[in-house]
Amino acid sequence: MPVLVMKFGGTSVATLDRIKRAAKRVGVEVAKGYDVIVIVSAMSGKTNELVGWVNETSKFYDAREYDAVVSSGENVTAGLMALTLQEMDVPARSWQGWQVPLKTNSAHSQARIEEIPTDNISAKFAEGMKVAVVAGFQGISPEGRITTLGRGGSDTTAVAFAAAFGAERCDIYTDVDGVYTTDPRIVARARKLKAVTYEEMLELASVGAKVLQTRSVGLAMKEGVRVQVLSSFVDDDATPADEYPGTMIVSEEEMNELVEKGEMERQHVTGIAHDKNEAKIILTRVPDKPGAVAHIFDPLAKAAINVDMIIQNVGRDKGETDVTFTVPMADLARAQALLEDKRGDIGFNRIITDSHIAKISVVGVGMKSHAGVAATMFRSLADRGINIQAITTSEIKVSVMIDEDETELAVRVLHTAYGLDAPDNPAD
Ligand code: ADP
Ligand code: ASP
Ligand code: MG
């Protein structure tokens, strides 16, 4: 039997009624002859609540216990989805990560998938089970402890199962009907993309387009998994999933074919993303000498804290310099404590933090061959009085750091500046 992976995000399983609707969609695919692997998230808001409880209980928590707590939301929805399917007479059972077992490394709260043995689930399919409902986001470490895959990690669970089982497709059901030129909740004129390349989706996800977890896209690209993003909120008699009503993530070659057929337009900029989840740290009066910067970033790297933008400011006094950089908001307290701890080695004067910042990024493979994308960005933001605090670029991306209050304005202005606004939608 061909295998299909269907992943339902938090809003798609937010209530018992939503679980029923999702289960109905699963039933449609079972009726077509698929063995279906359903990956579920926790009910929307649940993981945030669990994370909140952990933070309230323990400031510098044991990550193994964090994982034990925050993985629990998915256990509930997996069981409920299996029960709902059984009520529809669809043979189904639930699997927690450890039961599969979905094996990960020991990097608690950010674990990487190492292996998904297929024998347990395949044996059940062979016995007539039609749907394996798997709790997303969780696995088991070599030490036998529960791990989680980082926020949004159910997407990665889904892609990893699709790769392990050689699934025909991995359908990611969410609360929007595809990948848009920017977050459609911010820009009403955002346009849905029929397709987006793996490379662009990877970059968009990594700079904040949370519709897919970054790792899920990297894995799909590496394993050649066909991923489609589509809505679980459209009417039940809407276009069937195999007619591709959502956004398909495609290779560069497939994209070229779509462009040749006139089904996609080539733009210099494909999408715009924003990220409010970073915080800025400024270390003042760091000695301007070899090794100073290594003293700052070595301890952060050892603690698995990802540093993103880095600026070394011109020193105010001779022999000293200010170093500014960003870290994920969730790691700010830990980073600050680590740096304070190393104050003697680094030799800075003050540590200033600011979480009131946002990163705005424009992404597009068209940038590789087209100059002027960055200049358009800087000019458009300047015309609206938006101050740029830092800049980073890659081959297909330009990012700027700005004041968080200006996020929505910046995204809208850039969306218009790059000609991405949909003509028909109501003005935002
Ligand atoms: P789920 O719970 O289904 O995993 P998420 O909230 O993680 O859903 O991701 C879906 C959300 O991603 C959408 O509601 C939308 O606000 C946001 N989003 C951000 N950027 C984009 C984009 N470019 N296209 C579509 N959605 C986007
Ligand atoms: N429930 C987890 C989260 O909110 C995983 C997921 O939904 O993908 O991050
Ligand atoms: Mg998600």
Coordinates of C-alpha atoms in Angstrom, one line a residue, residues 69-427:
V69 CA 6.6 18.3 30.5
V70 CA 6.3 20.0 27.1
S71 CA 6.0 16.7 25.2
S72 CA 2.9 15.8 27.0
G73 CA 0.5 17.9 24.9
E74 CA 1.0 15.7 21.9
N75 CA 0.2 12.5 23.8
V76 CA -3.3 13.8 24.4
T77 CA -4.1 14.7 20.8
A78 CA -2.6 11.4 19.5
G79 CA -4.8 9.3 21.7
L80 CA -7.9 11.5 20.9
M81 CA -7.2 11.3 17.2
A82 CA -6.9 7.5 17.3
L83 CA -10.2 7.2 19.3
T84 CA -11.9 9.5 16.9
L85 CA -10.8 7.4 13.9
Q86 CA -11.9 4.2 15.7
E87 CA -15.3 5.8 16.2
M88 CA -15.4 6.2 12.4
D89 CA -14.6 2.5 12.1
V90 CA -11.1 3.2 10.7
P91 CA -8.6 0.8 12.3
A92 CA -6.1 3.2 14.1
R93 CA -3.8 3.3 17.1
S94 CA -1.6 5.9 18.7
W95 CA 2.2 5.9 19.1
Q96 CA 4.2 8.1 21.4
G97 CA 7.7 8.9 20.2
W98 CA 9.4 6.3 22.5
Q99 CA 7.1 3.5 21.3
V100 CA 8.0 3.8 17.7
P101 CA 10.9 4.4 18.8
L102 CA 11.8 7.7 17.2
K103 CA 15.4 7.9 18.2
T104 CA 17.1 11.3 18.7
N105 CA 20.4 12.5 20.1
S106 CA 20.5 13.9 23.7
A107 CA 20.2 17.6 22.8
H108 CA 17.2 18.1 25.0
S109 CA 14.7 20.7 23.9
Q110 CA 16.4 20.9 20.5
A111 CA 17.0 17.2 19.8
R112 CA 17.9 15.9 16.3
I113 CA 16.2 12.8 14.9
E114 CA 18.7 10.0 14.3
E115 CA 16.6 7.0 13.3
I116 CA 13.0 5.9 12.8
P117 CA 12.8 2.1 12.6
T118 CA 9.8 1.3 10.5
D119 CA 9.2 -2.3 11.6
N120 CA 6.7 -1.8 14.4
I121 CA 4.3 0.4 12.5
S122 CA 4.8 -1.6 9.2
A123 CA 3.9 -4.8 11.0
K124 CA 0.6 -3.2 12.2
F125 CA -0.2 -2.0 8.7
A126 CA 0.4 -5.5 7.5
E127 CA -2.1 -6.7 10.1
G128 CA -4.8 -4.4 8.7
M129 CA -4.3 -1.2 10.7
K130 CA -5.0 1.7 8.4
V131 CA -3.8 4.7 10.4
A132 CA -0.8 5.1 12.7
V133 CA -1.3 8.3 14.8
V134 CA 2.1 9.5 16.0
A135 CA 2.6 12.2 18.6
G136 CA 4.7 14.8 16.9
F137 CA 7.6 16.8 18.4
Q138 CA 9.0 14.0 20.7
G139 CA 11.5 11.2 20.7
I140 CA 13.8 9.2 22.9
S141 CA 17.4 9.8 23.6
P142 CA 20.1 7.1 23.8
E143 CA 19.9 7.4 27.6
G144 CA 16.2 6.5 27.4
R145 CA 14.9 10.0 28.3
I146 CA 12.1 11.8 26.4
T147 CA 13.4 14.5 24.1
T148 CA 11.6 17.2 22.1
L149 CA 12.6 18.6 18.7
G150 CA 12.4 22.4 19.2
R151 CA 9.3 24.5 18.8
G152 CA 7.3 23.7 15.7
G153 CA 9.0 20.3 15.7
S154 CA 6.0 18.3 14.6
D155 CA 6.7 19.4 11.1
T156 CA 10.1 17.7 11.3
T157 CA 8.5 14.6 12.8
A158 CA 6.2 14.5 9.8
V159 CA 8.9 14.9 7.2
A160 CA 11.1 12.3 8.9
F161 CA 8.3 9.7 8.9
A162 CA 7.7 10.5 5.2
A163 CA 11.3 9.9 4.5
A164 CA 11.6 6.7 6.6
F165 CA 8.4 5.2 5.1
G166 CA 9.0 6.4 1.5
A167 CA 5.7 8.2 1.6
E168 CA 4.1 9.5 -1.5
R169 CA 3.7 12.9 0.0
C170 CA 3.9 14.7 3.3
D171 CA 0.8 17.0 3.7
I172 CA 1.2 19.6 6.4
Y173 CA -2.3 20.8 7.4
T174 CA -2.4 24.1 9.1
D175 CA -4.6 27.2 9.6
V176 CA -3.6 29.0 6.4
D177 CA -4.0 27.4 2.9
G178 CA -0.4 27.6 1.9
V179 CA 2.9 29.5 2.0
Y180 CA 2.3 33.2 1.2
T181 CA 4.6 36.0 0.1
T182 CA 4.6 37.0 3.7
D183 CA 2.6 36.2 6.9
P184 CA -1.0 36.7 5.7
R185 CA -2.0 37.6 9.2
I186 CA 0.1 40.8 8.9
V187 CA -0.4 41.7 5.2
A188 CA -3.9 41.2 3.9
R189 CA -2.5 41.6 0.4
A190 CA -0.1 38.7 0.8
R191 CA -0.3 36.3 -2.2
K192 CA -0.4 32.5 -1.9
L193 CA 2.5 30.8 -3.7
K194 CA 1.6 27.8 -5.8
A195 CA 5.1 26.5 -5.2
V196 CA 8.3 27.6 -3.5
T197 CA 11.7 26.0 -3.8
Y198 CA 13.3 24.1 -0.9
E199 CA 16.1 26.6 -0.8
E200 CA 13.8 29.6 -0.5
M201 CA 11.5 27.8 2.0
L202 CA 14.5 26.9 4.1
E203 CA 15.7 30.5 4.2
L204 CA 12.2 31.9 4.8
A205 CA 11.7 29.4 7.7
S206 CA 15.1 30.1 9.2
V207 CA 14.3 33.9 9.3
G208 CA 10.9 33.5 11.0
A209 CA 8.2 32.3 8.6
K210 CA 6.9 29.8 11.1
V211 CA 4.6 28.0 8.8
L212 CA 7.2 25.2 8.6
Q213 CA 10.0 24.4 11.1
T214 CA 13.4 25.1 9.5
R215 CA 14.7 21.6 10.1
S216 CA 11.7 20.0 8.4
V217 CA 12.5 21.9 5.2
G218 CA 16.2 21.0 5.4
L219 CA 15.3 17.3 5.9
A220 CA 12.8 17.4 3.1
M221 CA 15.4 18.9 0.8
K222 CA 18.0 16.3 1.7
E223 CA 15.7 13.3 1.5
G224 CA 13.7 14.6 -1.5
V225 CA 10.3 14.4 0.4
R226 CA 7.4 16.0 -1.4
V227 CA 5.9 18.4 1.1
Q228 CA 2.6 20.3 0.6
V229 CA 1.3 23.0 3.0
L230 CA -2.5 23.2 3.0
S231 CA -5.4 24.2 5.1
S232 CA -7.5 22.0 7.3
F233 CA -10.1 24.8 7.6
V234 CA -11.5 24.8 4.1
D235 CA -14.8 23.0 3.4
D236 CA -14.7 19.3 3.3
D237 CA -15.8 19.1 -0.3
A238 CA -12.9 21.4 -1.4
T239 CA -10.2 20.3 -3.8
P240 CA -8.8 16.9 -2.8
A241 CA -5.3 17.0 -1.4
D242 CA -3.8 15.2 -4.4
E243 CA -4.9 18.0 -6.7
Y244 CA -2.4 20.3 -4.8
P245 CA -4.7 23.0 -3.4
G246 CA -1.9 24.3 -1.2
T247 CA 1.7 25.2 -1.7
M248 CA 4.1 22.5 -3.0
I249 CA 7.7 22.7 -1.9
V250 CA 9.7 21.9 -5.1
S251 CA 13.2 21.6 -6.5
E252 CA 14.8 24.3 -8.5
E253 CA 14.2 22.2 -11.7
E254 CA 10.5 21.8 -11.0
M255 CA 10.2 25.5 -10.4
N256 CA 11.9 26.3 -13.7
E257 CA 9.3 24.0 -15.4
L258 CA 6.4 25.8 -13.6
V259 CA 7.9 29.2 -14.8
E260 CA 8.2 27.9 -18.3
K261 CA 4.6 26.7 -18.3
G262 CA 3.5 30.2 -17.1
E263 CA 2.2 28.8 -13.8
M264 CA 4.7 30.7 -11.7
E265 CA 6.3 34.1 -12.1
R266 CA 10.0 34.7 -11.4
Q267 CA 10.4 37.5 -8.9
H268 CA 13.6 38.9 -7.5
V269 CA 12.1 38.6 -4.0
T270 CA 9.9 35.6 -3.3
G271 CA 8.9 36.3 0.3
I272 CA 9.3 38.5 3.4
A273 CA 9.6 37.2 6.9
H274 CA 9.8 38.7 10.3
D275 CA 11.1 37.4 13.6
K276 CA 10.4 39.0 17.0
N277 CA 12.0 36.2 18.9
E278 CA 15.5 37.5 19.1
A279 CA 17.1 39.8 21.7
K280 CA 20.0 42.1 21.4
I281 CA 23.0 42.0 23.8
I282 CA 25.6 44.8 23.8
L283 CA 28.9 44.4 25.6
T284 CA 30.6 47.7 26.1
R285 CA 34.3 48.5 26.2
V286 CA 35.6 45.1 25.3
P287 CA 39.4 45.1 24.8
D288 CA 40.2 45.4 21.1
K289 CA 42.7 42.6 20.9
P290 CA 43.0 39.2 19.3
G291 CA 40.9 36.5 21.1
A292 CA 38.5 39.0 22.7
V293 CA 35.6 38.0 20.4
A294 CA 36.4 34.3 20.9
H295 CA 36.1 34.7 24.7
I296 CA 32.5 36.0 24.1
F297 CA 31.2 33.4 21.7
D298 CA 33.0 30.3 22.8
P299 CA 30.9 29.9 26.0
L300 CA 27.7 30.7 24.1
A301 CA 28.5 28.0 21.5
K302 CA 29.3 25.5 24.2
A303 CA 25.9 26.2 25.8
A304 CA 24.2 25.6 22.3
I305 CA 23.1 29.2 22.2
N306 CA 22.7 30.4 18.6
V307 CA 24.2 33.8 17.9
D308 CA 22.7 35.4 14.8
M309 CA 23.6 39.0 13.9
I310 CA 27.0 40.3 15.1
I311 CA 28.3 43.9 14.9
Q312 CA 31.6 45.1 16.3
N313 CA 31.1 48.8 16.8
V314 CA 33.9 51.4 16.3
G315 CA 35.6 51.8 19.6
R316 CA 34.8 55.0 21.6
D317 CA 38.2 54.9 23.2
K318 CA 41.4 53.6 21.7
G319 CA 41.9 49.9 22.4
E320 CA 38.2 49.2 23.2
T321 CA 35.2 48.3 21.2
D322 CA 31.5 47.6 21.7
V323 CA 30.2 44.2 20.6
T324 CA 26.5 43.8 19.7
F325 CA 24.8 40.5 18.8
T326 CA 21.5 38.7 18.9
V327 CA 20.4 35.5 20.6
P328 CA 17.0 33.7 20.7
M329 CA 14.8 35.4 23.3
A330 CA 14.4 32.1 25.1
D331 CA 18.1 32.0 25.7
L332 CA 18.6 35.6 26.8
A333 CA 18.7 34.9 30.5
R334 CA 21.1 32.0 30.1
A335 CA 23.4 34.0 27.8
Q336 CA 23.4 36.9 30.2
A337 CA 24.3 34.7 33.1
L338 CA 27.1 32.9 31.1
L339 CA 28.6 36.2 30.0
E340 CA 28.5 37.7 33.5
D341 CA 30.3 34.5 34.6
K342 CA 33.0 35.1 32.0
R343 CA 33.3 38.8 32.7
G344 CA 36.9 38.4 34.0
D345 CA 38.0 36.6 30.8
I346 CA 36.2 38.9 28.4
G347 CA 36.9 42.1 30.2
F348 CA 33.8 44.1 29.2
N349 CA 32.4 47.0 31.1
R350 CA 28.6 46.8 30.9
I351 CA 26.1 44.3 29.5
I352 CA 23.0 45.9 28.0
T353 CA 20.1 43.8 26.7
D354 CA 17.2 44.8 24.5
S355 CA 14.4 42.4 23.6
H356 CA 12.4 45.1 21.8
I357 CA 13.8 44.4 18.4
A358 CA 12.7 42.5 15.3
K359 CA 14.5 41.1 12.3
I360 CA 12.9 41.6 8.9
S361 CA 14.2 39.5 6.0
V362 CA 13.6 39.5 2.2
V363 CA 14.3 36.2 0.5
G364 CA 14.5 35.1 -3.1
V365 CA 16.7 33.0 -5.4
G366 CA 16.3 35.8 -8.0
M367 CA 18.8 37.8 -5.8
K368 CA 21.6 35.6 -7.0
S369 CA 21.5 37.2 -10.4
H370 CA 19.9 40.6 -9.7
A371 CA 21.6 43.4 -8.0
G372 CA 19.8 46.2 -6.1
V373 CA 17.6 44.1 -3.8
A374 CA 19.3 45.3 -0.7
A375 CA 19.4 49.0 -1.9
T376 CA 15.6 48.8 -2.5
M377 CA 15.1 47.5 1.1
F378 CA 17.2 50.3 2.7
R379 CA 15.6 53.0 0.6
S380 CA 12.1 51.9 1.3
L381 CA 12.6 51.6 5.0
A382 CA 14.4 55.0 5.1
D383 CA 11.5 56.7 3.3
R384 CA 9.2 55.6 6.1
G385 CA 11.6 56.7 8.8
I386 CA 12.5 53.2 9.9
N387 CA 16.0 53.0 11.4
I388 CA 18.2 50.0 10.6
Q389 CA 20.3 48.8 13.6
A390 CA 22.1 45.9 11.9
I391 CA 22.3 44.1 8.6
T392 CA 23.2 40.6 7.5
T393 CA 23.0 39.0 4.1
S394 CA 23.4 35.6 2.4
E395 CA 23.2 34.6 -1.2
I396 CA 19.4 34.7 -1.3
K397 CA 18.5 36.8 1.7
V398 CA 18.9 40.3 3.2
S399 CA 18.0 40.8 6.9
V400 CA 17.8 44.0 8.9
M401 CA 17.3 44.6 12.6
I402 CA 14.8 47.3 13.5
D403 CA 12.7 48.4 16.5
E404 CA 10.0 45.9 17.2
D405 CA 7.2 48.5 17.1
E406 CA 7.9 49.0 13.4
T407 CA 7.6 45.4 12.4
E408 CA 4.2 45.4 10.7
L409 CA 4.9 48.7 8.9
A410 CA 8.3 47.5 7.6
V411 CA 6.8 44.2 6.3
R412 CA 4.0 46.0 4.5
V413 CA 6.2 48.7 3.0
L414 CA 8.7 46.0 1.7
H415 CA 5.9 43.8 0.4
T416 CA 4.7 46.7 -1.7
A417 CA 8.2 47.9 -2.7
Y418 CA 9.0 44.5 -4.2
G419 CA 5.7 44.3 -6.1
L420 CA 4.4 41.4 -4.1
D421 CA 0.9 42.8 -3.2
A422 CA -2.0 40.8 -4.6
P423 CA -4.1 42.9 -6.9
D424 CA -7.5 41.6 -5.9
N425 CA -7.4 41.3 -2.2
P426 CA -8.9 44.0 0.0
A427 CA -6.4 46.7 1.0

